[in-house]
Coordinates of C-alpha atoms in Angstrom, one line a residue:
M1 CA 102.6 126.2 59.8
S2 CA 104.4 128.9 58.0
D3 CA 107.9 129.6 59.0
Q4 CA 107.4 133.4 58.7
I5 CA 108.2 135.5 61.7
E6 CA 106.9 139.0 61.8
T7 CA 109.6 141.2 63.3
A8 CA 108.7 144.1 65.4
S9 CA 108.3 147.3 63.5
Q10 CA 111.5 149.2 63.5
D11 CA 110.4 152.8 64.1
M12 CA 113.9 154.1 64.1
P13 CA 114.3 157.9 64.0
E14 CA 115.7 159.3 60.8
S15 CA 119.4 160.0 60.8
D16 CA 120.4 163.4 62.2
A17 CA 123.4 163.6 59.9
P18 CA 123.2 166.7 57.7
A19 CA 122.5 166.6 54.0
P20 CA 125.5 166.9 51.7
E21 CA 124.7 170.5 51.0
Q22 CA 124.3 171.2 54.7
A23 CA 127.5 169.5 55.5
A24 CA 129.4 171.8 53.2
A25 CA 127.9 175.0 54.6
P26 CA 129.8 176.6 57.5
Q27 CA 128.2 176.1 60.9
S28 CA 127.5 179.0 63.0
S29 CA 128.3 179.0 66.7
S30 CA 124.6 178.9 67.5
A31 CA 124.3 175.7 65.6
A32 CA 126.9 173.9 67.8
P33 CA 124.6 173.3 70.7
A34 CA 122.0 171.8 68.4
A35 CA 124.6 169.5 66.9
A36 CA 125.7 168.4 70.4
D37 CA 122.1 167.7 71.4
S38 CA 121.7 165.7 68.3
N39 CA 124.7 163.5 69.1
T40 CA 123.5 162.9 72.6
A41 CA 119.9 162.0 71.6
P42 CA 118.7 158.9 73.4
K43 CA 118.6 155.7 71.4
S44 CA 115.4 153.8 70.9
E45 CA 114.4 151.7 73.9
Y46 CA 115.4 148.0 73.7
Q47 CA 112.6 145.5 73.4
V48 CA 113.0 142.0 74.7
L49 CA 112.8 139.1 72.2
A50 CA 109.6 137.7 73.8
R51 CA 107.8 141.0 73.0
K52 CA 109.6 141.9 69.8
Y53 CA 108.8 138.6 68.1
R54 CA 105.4 138.0 69.6
P55 CA 103.2 136.4 66.9
K56 CA 100.7 138.8 65.1
T57 CA 98.9 136.2 63.0
F58 CA 97.9 132.5 63.3
E59 CA 100.6 131.6 60.8
E60 CA 103.2 132.7 63.3
L61 CA 101.9 130.6 66.1
I62 CA 103.9 127.4 66.6
G63 CA 102.6 124.1 67.9
H64 CA 98.9 125.0 67.9
G65 CA 97.7 123.6 64.6
P66 CA 94.5 121.9 65.9
M67 CA 93.2 125.2 67.4
V68 CA 94.0 127.2 64.3
K69 CA 92.2 124.6 62.1
T70 CA 89.1 124.7 64.3
L71 CA 89.0 128.5 64.3
S72 CA 89.5 128.6 60.5
N73 CA 86.6 126.3 59.9
A74 CA 84.4 128.2 62.4
L75 CA 85.2 131.5 60.7
E76 CA 84.5 130.1 57.2
S77 CA 81.2 128.5 58.2
G78 CA 80.1 131.3 60.5
R79 CA 79.9 128.9 63.5
L80 CA 81.5 131.2 66.0
A81 CA 81.2 130.5 69.7
H82 CA 80.3 133.3 72.0
A83 CA 83.0 132.4 74.6
F84 CA 86.4 130.7 74.4
V85 CA 88.7 129.4 77.1
L86 CA 92.4 128.9 76.4
T87 CA 94.4 126.8 78.8
G88 CA 98.0 125.7 79.0
V89 CA 101.3 126.2 80.8
R90 CA 102.9 129.6 81.3
G91 CA 104.4 131.2 78.2
I92 CA 102.6 129.0 75.8
G93 CA 100.8 131.9 74.1
K94 CA 97.4 132.1 75.7
T95 CA 97.1 135.9 75.8
T96 CA 98.8 136.3 72.4
T97 CA 96.3 133.9 70.9
A98 CA 93.4 135.8 72.5
R99 CA 94.6 139.0 70.9
I100 CA 95.0 137.3 67.5
I101 CA 91.4 136.0 67.8
A102 CA 90.3 139.6 68.6
R103 CA 92.0 140.9 65.5
A104 CA 90.6 138.1 63.3
L105 CA 87.0 138.8 64.5
N106 CA 87.3 142.6 64.0
C107 CA 89.5 142.9 60.9
I108 CA 88.0 144.8 58.1
G109 CA 90.8 144.4 55.5
A110 CA 93.1 146.8 53.9
D111 CA 90.3 148.3 51.8
G112 CA 88.0 148.6 54.8
K113 CA 85.4 146.2 53.3
G114 CA 86.5 142.8 54.6
G115 CA 84.9 140.6 57.2
A116 CA 86.1 138.2 60.0
T117 CA 89.0 136.3 58.7
I118 CA 91.6 133.7 59.9
E119 CA 94.3 135.9 58.3
P120 CA 93.9 139.5 59.7
C121 CA 95.5 142.0 57.5
G122 CA 97.5 143.8 60.2
V123 CA 97.2 147.2 58.5
C124 CA 93.5 148.2 59.0
E125 CA 92.6 150.5 61.9
H126 CA 91.3 147.7 64.1
C127 CA 94.2 145.4 63.6
R128 CA 96.7 148.2 64.4
A129 CA 94.7 149.4 67.5
I130 CA 94.4 145.9 68.9
A131 CA 98.1 145.2 68.3
E132 CA 99.0 148.4 70.2
D133 CA 96.6 147.6 73.0
R134 CA 94.5 150.7 72.6
H135 CA 91.3 149.5 71.0
V136 CA 88.3 150.8 72.9
D137 CA 86.1 147.7 72.0
V138 CA 88.7 145.1 73.1
L139 CA 89.0 145.1 76.8
E140 CA 91.6 143.2 78.7
M141 CA 91.0 142.4 82.4
D142 CA 93.5 140.8 84.8
A143 CA 91.5 138.6 87.1
A144 CA 94.4 138.2 89.4
S145 CA 94.1 141.8 90.5
R146 CA 90.3 142.2 90.0
T147 CA 88.8 139.1 91.6
G148 CA 85.6 140.5 93.2
V149 CA 82.0 140.5 92.1
D150 CA 82.0 144.3 91.8
D151 CA 84.5 144.1 89.0
I152 CA 82.3 141.6 87.2
R153 CA 79.2 143.8 87.7
E154 CA 81.1 146.6 86.1
L155 CA 81.9 144.3 83.1
I156 CA 78.3 143.2 82.8
E157 CA 77.0 146.7 82.8
G158 CA 79.2 147.5 79.7
V159 CA 78.1 144.3 77.9
R160 CA 74.7 145.7 76.9
Y161 CA 76.2 148.6 75.0
R162 CA 77.1 148.0 71.4
P163 CA 80.8 148.4 70.2
T164 CA 81.9 151.9 69.4
S165 CA 83.5 151.1 66.0
A166 CA 84.4 147.5 65.8
R167 CA 82.3 144.5 64.7
Y168 CA 82.5 142.8 68.1
K169 CA 83.1 144.0 71.7
I170 CA 85.6 141.5 73.0
Y171 CA 86.4 140.9 76.7
I172 CA 89.8 139.1 77.3
I173 CA 90.0 138.0 81.0
D174 CA 93.5 136.7 81.9
E175 CA 94.0 134.2 84.8
V176 CA 90.3 133.8 85.0
H177 CA 90.6 131.0 87.6
M178 CA 91.5 133.8 90.1
L179 CA 87.9 135.1 90.1
S180 CA 85.9 134.5 93.3
K181 CA 83.0 132.2 93.5
S182 CA 80.6 135.1 93.7
A183 CA 82.2 136.7 90.6
F184 CA 81.8 133.4 88.6
N185 CA 78.2 133.2 89.7
A186 CA 77.5 136.8 88.6
L187 CA 79.0 136.1 85.2
L188 CA 77.1 132.9 84.5
K189 CA 73.8 134.3 83.0
T190 CA 75.6 136.9 80.8
L191 CA 78.1 134.3 79.7
E192 CA 75.4 131.9 78.6
E193 CA 73.3 134.4 76.7
P194 CA 75.5 137.4 75.8
P195 CA 74.4 139.9 73.2
E196 CA 75.3 139.0 69.6
H197 CA 77.9 141.8 69.5
V198 CA 79.9 140.4 72.5
K199 CA 82.6 137.7 72.6
F200 CA 84.4 136.5 75.7
I201 CA 88.0 135.0 75.7
F202 CA 89.3 133.5 78.9
A203 CA 92.9 132.5 79.6
T204 CA 94.1 130.3 82.5
T205 CA 96.9 128.1 83.7
E206 CA 94.6 126.3 86.2
I207 CA 91.7 125.0 84.2
R208 CA 90.5 122.7 87.1
K209 CA 89.8 125.8 89.3
I210 CA 87.2 127.1 86.9
P211 CA 83.7 125.9 87.8
I212 CA 82.2 123.4 85.5
T213 CA 79.2 125.7 85.0
V214 CA 81.5 128.2 83.3
L215 CA 83.4 125.7 81.3
S216 CA 80.2 124.2 79.9
R217 CA 79.4 127.6 78.4
C218 CA 82.7 128.0 76.6
Q219 CA 84.6 126.5 73.7
R220 CA 87.8 125.1 75.2
F221 CA 91.2 125.0 73.5
D222 CA 94.1 123.2 75.3
L223 CA 97.4 124.8 74.1
R224 CA 99.9 122.0 74.5
R225 CA 103.6 122.2 75.2
V226 CA 105.7 122.9 72.1
Q227 CA 108.1 120.1 71.2
T228 CA 111.8 120.6 71.8
E229 CA 112.7 120.2 68.1
E230 CA 110.1 122.8 67.1
L231 CA 111.3 125.2 69.7
A232 CA 114.9 124.7 68.7
A233 CA 114.1 125.5 65.1
H234 CA 112.1 128.6 66.2
Y235 CA 115.0 129.9 68.3
T236 CA 117.5 129.3 65.6
R237 CA 115.4 131.5 63.2
I238 CA 115.2 134.3 65.7
A239 CA 118.9 134.1 66.5
G240 CA 119.5 134.6 62.7
L241 CA 117.2 137.6 62.6
E242 CA 119.2 139.1 65.5
N243 CA 122.4 138.5 63.7
A244 CA 123.6 136.2 66.5
E245 CA 125.7 133.1 66.0
I246 CA 124.6 130.1 68.2
E247 CA 125.7 126.6 68.2
E248 CA 123.2 123.8 67.4
E249 CA 123.7 122.1 70.8
A250 CA 123.4 125.4 72.6
V251 CA 120.0 126.1 71.1
T252 CA 119.0 122.5 71.9
L253 CA 119.9 123.1 75.6
I254 CA 117.8 126.3 75.6
A255 CA 114.8 124.5 74.1
R256 CA 115.1 121.7 76.7
A257 CA 115.3 124.2 79.5
A258 CA 112.2 126.0 78.2
D259 CA 110.1 122.8 79.0
G260 CA 107.6 123.5 76.2
S261 CA 107.2 127.2 77.0
V262 CA 107.9 129.5 74.1
R263 CA 108.3 132.6 76.3
D264 CA 110.7 130.9 78.8
G265 CA 112.9 129.9 76.0
M266 CA 112.9 133.3 74.4
S267 CA 114.0 134.8 77.7
L268 CA 116.8 132.3 77.9
L269 CA 117.8 133.0 74.3
D270 CA 117.8 136.8 75.0
Q271 CA 120.0 136.2 78.0
A272 CA 122.4 133.9 76.2
I273 CA 122.9 136.4 73.3
S274 CA 123.7 139.1 75.8
H275 CA 126.0 136.8 77.7
G276 CA 127.9 135.8 74.6
A277 CA 127.9 139.3 73.0
G278 CA 126.2 137.9 69.9
K279 CA 128.1 134.6 69.7
V280 CA 126.6 131.8 71.8
T281 CA 128.4 128.6 72.5
T282 CA 127.3 125.4 74.2
Q283 CA 129.6 125.9 77.2
Q284 CA 128.3 129.4 77.7
V285 CA 124.7 128.1 77.9
R286 CA 125.8 125.4 80.3
D287 CA 127.4 127.9 82.5
M288 CA 124.4 130.2 82.3
L289 CA 122.0 127.4 83.1
G290 CA 124.2 125.7 85.7
L291 CA 124.3 122.5 83.6
S292 CA 127.0 119.9 83.6
D293 CA 128.6 118.6 80.4
R294 CA 126.3 116.0 78.7
S295 CA 129.3 113.7 78.1
R296 CA 130.2 114.0 81.7
I297 CA 126.8 112.8 82.7
F298 CA 127.2 109.7 80.6
D299 CA 130.6 109.1 82.2
L300 CA 129.2 109.7 85.7
F301 CA 126.3 107.2 85.1
D302 CA 128.7 104.6 83.5
F303 CA 131.1 104.8 86.4
T304 CA 128.3 104.5 89.0
M305 CA 126.6 101.5 87.3
K306 CA 130.0 99.7 86.9
G307 CA 130.7 100.1 90.6
E308 CA 133.7 102.4 90.1
I309 CA 132.6 104.7 92.9
N310 CA 136.0 106.5 93.4
E311 CA 136.0 107.7 89.8
A312 CA 132.3 108.6 90.0
L313 CA 132.8 110.7 93.1
E314 CA 135.8 112.5 91.6
L315 CA 133.9 113.4 88.5
L316 CA 130.9 114.6 90.6
S317 CA 133.3 116.8 92.7
A318 CA 134.9 118.2 89.5
Q319 CA 131.5 119.1 88.0
Y320 CA 130.4 120.7 91.3
A321 CA 133.6 122.8 91.4
L322 CA 132.8 124.1 87.9
G323 CA 129.4 125.3 89.1
G324 CA 127.2 122.3 88.5
D325 CA 124.2 121.9 90.7
P326 CA 124.0 118.5 92.4
A327 CA 120.3 118.3 92.0
V328 CA 120.5 119.2 88.3
M329 CA 123.2 116.5 87.8
L330 CA 121.0 113.9 89.4
Q331 CA 118.1 115.1 87.3
D332 CA 120.3 114.6 84.2
M333 CA 121.1 111.1 85.4
L334 CA 117.4 110.5 85.9
D335 CA 116.7 111.7 82.3
L336 CA 119.5 109.5 81.1
T337 CA 118.1 106.5 82.8
H338 CA 114.7 107.0 81.1
W339 CA 116.5 107.5 77.8
L340 CA 118.5 104.3 78.2
T341 CA 115.4 102.4 79.2
R342 CA 113.7 103.5 76.0
V343 CA 116.7 102.5 73.9
K344 CA 116.7 99.2 75.7
L345 CA 113.1 98.5 74.8
S346 CA 113.2 100.1 71.3
P347 CA 116.7 100.5 69.8
D348 CA 115.2 102.6 66.9
A349 CA 114.6 105.4 69.4
A350 CA 118.4 106.2 69.3
N351 CA 118.1 106.9 65.6
D352 CA 115.7 109.8 66.0
P353 CA 116.9 112.9 64.2
G354 CA 116.6 115.0 67.3
V355 CA 119.0 112.8 69.2
S356 CA 122.6 114.1 69.4
Q357 CA 125.5 112.0 68.3
I358 CA 126.8 111.4 71.8
E359 CA 123.4 110.3 73.0
R360 CA 123.1 107.9 70.1
E361 CA 126.5 106.3 70.5
R362 CA 126.9 106.2 74.2
G363 CA 123.3 105.4 74.7
K364 CA 123.4 102.2 72.7
E365 CA 126.7 101.3 74.3
I366 CA 125.5 101.7 77.9
A367 CA 122.1 100.3 77.3
A368 CA 123.6 97.1 75.9
K369 CA 125.6 96.5 79.1
L370 CA 122.7 97.0 81.6
A371 CA 119.8 94.7 82.3
M372 CA 116.2 96.1 82.6
P373 CA 116.0 95.4 86.4
Q374 CA 119.2 97.5 86.9
L375 CA 117.7 100.4 85.0
T376 CA 114.4 100.3 86.8
R377 CA 116.2 100.0 90.1
A378 CA 118.4 103.0 89.2
W379 CA 115.3 105.0 88.3
Q380 CA 113.6 104.4 91.6
M381 CA 116.8 105.2 93.6
L382 CA 117.6 108.4 91.6
L383 CA 114.0 109.5 91.9
K384 CA 114.0 109.2 95.6
G385 CA 117.5 110.6 95.9
L386 CA 116.6 113.7 93.9
E387 CA 114.0 114.6 96.5
E388 CA 116.5 114.0 99.3
T389 CA 119.1 116.2 97.6
R390 CA 116.7 119.1 97.2
I391 CA 115.9 119.2 101.0
A392 CA 119.3 118.2 102.3
P393 CA 121.4 120.8 104.2
S394 CA 124.4 119.9 101.9
P395 CA 123.2 118.9 98.5
I396 CA 126.6 117.7 97.3
Q397 CA 127.0 115.4 100.3
A398 CA 123.5 114.0 99.6
A399 CA 124.4 113.5 96.0
E400 CA 127.6 111.6 96.9
M401 CA 125.7 109.3 99.2
I402 CA 123.1 108.6 96.5
L403 CA 125.8 107.6 94.0
I404 CA 127.4 105.3 96.6
R405 CA 124.1 103.7 97.3
L406 CA 123.4 103.3 93.6
A407 CA 126.9 101.9 92.9
Y408 CA 126.7 99.2 95.5
A409 CA 123.1 98.3 94.5
A410 CA 123.9 98.2 90.8
E411 CA 125.8 94.9 91.1
M412 CA 123.1 93.1 93.0
P413 CA 121.3 90.5 91.0
P414 CA 117.5 90.8 90.5
P415 CA 115.3 89.1 93.2
G416 CA 114.0 86.6 90.7
D417 CA 117.5 85.4 89.9
L418 CA 118.3 85.0 93.6
I419 CA 115.2 82.8 94.1
K420 CA 116.0 80.7 91.1
K421 CA 119.6 80.2 92.3
L422 CA 118.5 79.3 95.8
R423 CA 116.0 76.7 94.6
Q424 CA 118.7 75.2 92.3
D425 CA 121.2 75.0 95.1
M426 CA 118.7 73.3 97.4
A427 CA 117.8 70.8 94.6
N428 CA 121.5 70.0 94.0
A429 CA 122.1 69.6 97.7
T430 CA 119.1 67.2 98.0
S431 CA 120.2 65.0 95.0
G432 CA 123.8 64.9 96.3
A433 CA 122.8 63.2 99.6
G434 CA 122.1 59.5 98.8
P435 CA 119.8 57.2 100.8
Q436 CA 122.7 55.6 102.6
G437 CA 124.5 58.9 103.2
G438 CA 127.5 58.2 101.0
G439 CA 128.8 61.6 99.9
G440 CA 126.4 63.3 102.2
G441 CA 129.1 64.0 104.8
N442 CA 131.0 66.2 102.3
G443 CA 127.8 68.1 101.5
G444 CA 126.2 69.0 98.2
P445 CA 127.1 72.0 96.2
G446 CA 124.5 74.2 97.8
P447 CA 126.0 76.6 100.5
R448 CA 122.8 76.5 102.6
M449 CA 122.7 72.7 103.1
Q450 CA 125.5 71.6 105.5
V451 CA 125.8 68.1 106.9
V452 CA 126.7 68.5 110.6
N453 CA 126.4 65.0 112.0
G454 CA 127.4 63.2 108.8
G455 CA 126.1 60.0 107.2
G456 CA 122.6 58.7 107.2
G457 CA 121.1 61.1 109.6
A458 CA 121.8 64.1 107.4
A459 CA 120.6 62.1 104.4
A460 CA 117.4 61.3 106.1
V461 CA 116.8 65.0 106.9
A462 CA 117.5 65.9 103.3
Q463 CA 115.0 63.4 102.0
R464 CA 112.3 64.7 104.4
R465 CA 113.0 68.3 103.6
P466 CA 113.9 68.5 99.9
D467 CA 112.8 72.1 99.3
P468 CA 112.3 74.4 102.2
L469 CA 111.0 77.2 99.9
G470 CA 108.1 74.9 98.9
E471 CA 107.0 73.8 102.3
P472 CA 104.6 76.2 104.1
E473 CA 105.4 74.4 107.5
Q474 CA 108.8 76.0 107.4
V475 CA 107.3 79.5 107.6
E476 CA 106.1 80.8 110.9
Q477 CA 102.3 80.9 110.7
V478 CA 100.4 83.9 112.0
A479 CA 97.4 83.1 114.2
Y480 CA 94.5 85.2 112.8
A481 CA 91.3 85.8 114.5
K482 CA 88.0 84.4 113.3
M483 CA 86.1 86.7 110.8
P484 CA 83.5 88.7 112.7
E485 CA 79.9 87.7 111.8
S486 CA 78.4 91.0 113.0
F487 CA 79.4 94.6 113.5
A488 CA 79.3 94.1 117.3
E489 CA 81.8 91.3 116.9
V490 CA 84.1 93.7 115.1
A491 CA 84.1 96.1 118.0
E492 CA 84.7 93.2 120.4
L493 CA 87.6 91.9 118.3
L494 CA 89.3 95.3 118.3
G495 CA 88.8 95.8 122.0
K496 CA 90.7 92.6 122.8
E497 CA 94.0 93.9 121.5
R498 CA 95.9 96.6 123.3
E499 CA 97.0 98.2 120.0
T500 CA 93.5 98.6 118.7
T501 CA 91.6 99.7 121.8
G502 CA 91.5 103.3 120.5
I503 CA 90.0 102.2 117.2
A504 CA 87.5 100.0 119.1
M505 CA 86.3 103.1 121.1
Q506 CA 85.9 105.0 117.8
V507 CA 84.0 102.2 116.2
K508 CA 81.7 101.9 119.2
N509 CA 81.0 105.6 119.7
Y510 CA 81.2 107.3 116.3
M511 CA 80.2 104.9 113.6
H512 CA 76.6 104.7 112.3
L513 CA 76.5 101.3 110.5
V514 CA 74.9 101.5 107.0
K515 CA 75.8 98.0 105.7
Y516 CA 77.8 95.1 107.1
E517 CA 79.0 91.8 105.7
P518 CA 82.2 90.0 106.6
G519 CA 85.0 91.8 104.9
R520 CA 83.0 95.0 104.1
I521 CA 81.7 97.8 106.2
E522 CA 79.8 100.9 105.1
F523 CA 79.2 103.6 107.7
R524 CA 78.4 107.3 108.3
P525 CA 80.8 109.0 110.8
A526 CA 79.4 110.8 113.7
R527 CA 80.6 114.2 114.9
G528 CA 83.9 113.8 116.6
A529 CA 85.1 110.8 114.6
R530 CA 88.7 110.7 113.4
S531 CA 89.3 111.8 109.9
D532 CA 91.3 108.7 109.1
L533 CA 88.9 106.3 110.9
S534 CA 88.2 104.2 107.8
T535 CA 91.9 103.9 106.9
Q536 CA 92.9 102.9 110.5
L537 CA 90.0 100.4 110.7
I538 CA 91.1 98.7 107.4
K539 CA 94.7 98.4 108.6
A540 CA 93.6 96.9 112.0
L541 CA 91.1 94.4 110.6
N542 CA 93.6 93.3 107.9
N543 CA 96.2 92.6 110.5
L544 CA 93.8 90.8 112.9
T545 CA 91.9 88.6 110.4
G546 CA 94.4 88.1 107.6
H547 CA 91.7 89.1 105.1
R548 CA 91.3 92.2 102.9
W549 CA 88.7 94.6 104.2
L550 CA 86.8 97.3 102.5
V551 CA 85.6 100.2 104.7
S552 CA 83.7 103.0 102.9
V553 CA 82.0 106.2 104.1
S554 CA 78.4 106.9 103.1
E555 CA 77.3 110.5 102.7
R556 CA 73.6 109.7 101.9
E557 CA 72.5 107.0 104.3
E558 CA 71.9 107.9 107.9
G559 CA 72.8 104.4 109.2
A560 CA 71.9 102.7 112.4
P561 CA 72.5 104.1 115.9
T562 CA 76.0 103.7 117.1
L563 CA 76.8 100.7 119.3
K564 CA 77.1 103.0 122.3
E565 CA 73.7 104.5 121.6
Q566 CA 72.2 101.0 121.2
E567 CA 73.7 100.0 124.6
L568 CA 72.2 103.1 126.2
E569 CA 68.8 102.4 124.6
A570 CA 69.0 98.8 125.9
L571 CA 69.8 100.0 129.4
E572 CA 66.8 102.4 129.3
Q573 CA 64.6 99.5 128.2
R574 CA 65.9 97.3 131.0
K575 CA 65.3 100.1 133.5
A576 CA 61.7 100.4 132.2
D577 CA 61.2 96.7 132.5
A578 CA 62.7 96.6 136.0
S579 CA 60.4 99.4 137.1
Q580 CA 57.4 97.2 136.3
D581 CA 58.7 94.3 138.6
P582 CA 56.4 94.0 141.6
V583 CA 59.3 94.2 144.2
V584 CA 61.0 97.1 142.4
K585 CA 57.7 98.9 141.9
A586 CA 56.9 98.6 145.6
I587 CA 60.2 100.0 146.5
L588 CA 59.9 103.0 144.1
D589 CA 56.4 103.7 145.5
G590 CA 57.8 103.7 149.0
L591 CA 60.8 105.9 148.1
P592 CA 59.5 108.7 145.8
N593 CA 63.0 110.3 145.3
A594 CA 64.7 107.1 144.3
K595 CA 65.5 106.2 140.7
I596 CA 67.0 103.2 138.9
V597 CA 70.6 103.7 137.9
A598 CA 71.6 100.3 136.6
V599 CA 70.1 96.9 136.1
H600 CA 71.8 93.6 135.7
L601 CA 71.4 90.0 136.7
P602 CA 73.9 88.3 139.0
P603 CA 76.4 86.1 137.1
G604 CA 75.1 82.6 136.4
Q605 CA 71.5 83.6 137.3
E606 CA 70.3 84.8 133.9
L607 CA 66.7 83.9 133.5
S608 CA 64.9 83.3 130.4
E609 CA 62.1 85.6 129.3
G610 CA 59.1 85.2 131.6
E611 CA 60.9 83.1 134.2
E612 CA 60.4 84.1 137.9
D613 CA 61.8 83.1 141.3
E614 CA 59.7 82.2 144.4
S615 CA 59.3 85.8 145.4
G616 CA 57.7 86.6 142.0
S617 CA 60.7 88.9 141.0
V618 CA 63.1 88.2 138.2
Y619 CA 65.6 90.7 139.6
D620 CA 67.0 89.1 142.7
D621 CA 69.3 91.8 144.1
A622 CA 69.7 93.1 140.5
F623 CA 68.8 96.7 140.8
Y624 CA 70.5 99.8 142.3
L625 CA 68.7 102.9 143.6
E626 CA 69.9 106.3 144.4
G627 CA 68.4 109.6 145.5
D628 CA 66.7 108.8 148.7
D629 CA 68.2 109.5 152.1
E630 CA 66.5 106.6 153.7
L631 CA 68.7 104.3 151.7

């Protein structure tokens, strides 16, 4: 990348001072008002840095080398796509890149005979018109304000007409993801087969919201975040062009705050130069951004991890009084934790040229004193605490409580060390109690093994229970239910427990079984089923059976009828069978308005298929009728 930066054209008006010969001439009274008007003439309007130093060529773009190389090869070989989509975070240069592409495609050179080039001249009629946003064949559309299908129809109508003067008619659509579904559909056919004189350039920050049918018709460029070091060098050059003095650490803070966005950093730099009246110091930038001193963050983290909570709270209060944001300070501590972890894993990371002196020296010092479990635990606690601070009624109080929590947890040994120590203490206590109990009364070194009744009894117990951690009998066993062999047994198992009766009703009424095997259920939910039915069913079955269950939802298979539907179907079949019984049939014939409501056999009198009693009926008092007054 070239380090050249094309400054904005300085169209300053010529000086109104009189020529030497005019200055010597006596001024008439009528000339006085003119002179006064000249002295009060308005100055040229100020242009913010983000617009003043907007790149005009690909050479001035920073951080987008792969895209520039692809376009260069495409222009040289004539393999130009008919549609491009540029995606990336805000302020990364999507719209600027689109305009540069438009200039590259329509440039005719200073002599008016050139063709499409990766290095537009910037002086031809088309280059100047596109730069000034007045070219009739380069149309920019804001999809955020024109989202409807009617706007796209208007665009499509103009596509069929050839460009007025340029080589290509170019449509630049910004924030294209804001278009409606109908608008995207209306654009598809034209986007796939546009006329040879039309090019589309889309820009978006939400690439996932663009339909895949549109993306498949475009050549995609992902504009990545610009690295902090590259941003810092860029802002330093611009500060020099503006005749502003800025400290190295100050420009690094601005580059970090930009978070990869060139425009965001330019706005911050513009504000910093105005704030410092042309001389920007690190402290001024910290005050402007609400940041705390970097060295103080190291001190705050060091005090907290050493357990010196009083010093840590005093330092936190002092930074808060100076205007530091509690959430920002915790964010800085979180970043520091990540940095120290990297230094712990790879000491060479501290020697990176972009690392400041204080980070290099203090980072190595603190990382050497902390173990990896302490750093990972600090990361988790700060990450959770940062979220709490942002939603707390009093952020400073929340930050203080987080530091207290972290300070007391920092001295805790890792769980693995606790288990090793406990096993070692138990082993020492066991070996210290001999078979006759000599010395057992005074106990072994382990604090958890205490001889209460002295002598041989305690020794015998120690021999029978050498390692409680290794004996599963010592742990209370949970009585798990037997694995259900069928889907019906699943519903029956859930219905036995009071906590899962609601899930049992859902399983019975709203689940169409597609596939079942012990530990796995696939189903199609019926209308009215809970949205979290599969999740709740997994949780309930895991707790009841002690096995891991997999419950999935099928969108293609219809599945079997629900258990409730099967019960109703079985009941209807039993009614039909009962109606054919000789006794029941005779009753129904004698009572035309009666109907069978329910059918069941008395308990203990279930008969096998085809078995009859002496009356010839298998339904001894087993049916109920309703609907006849004679009953």
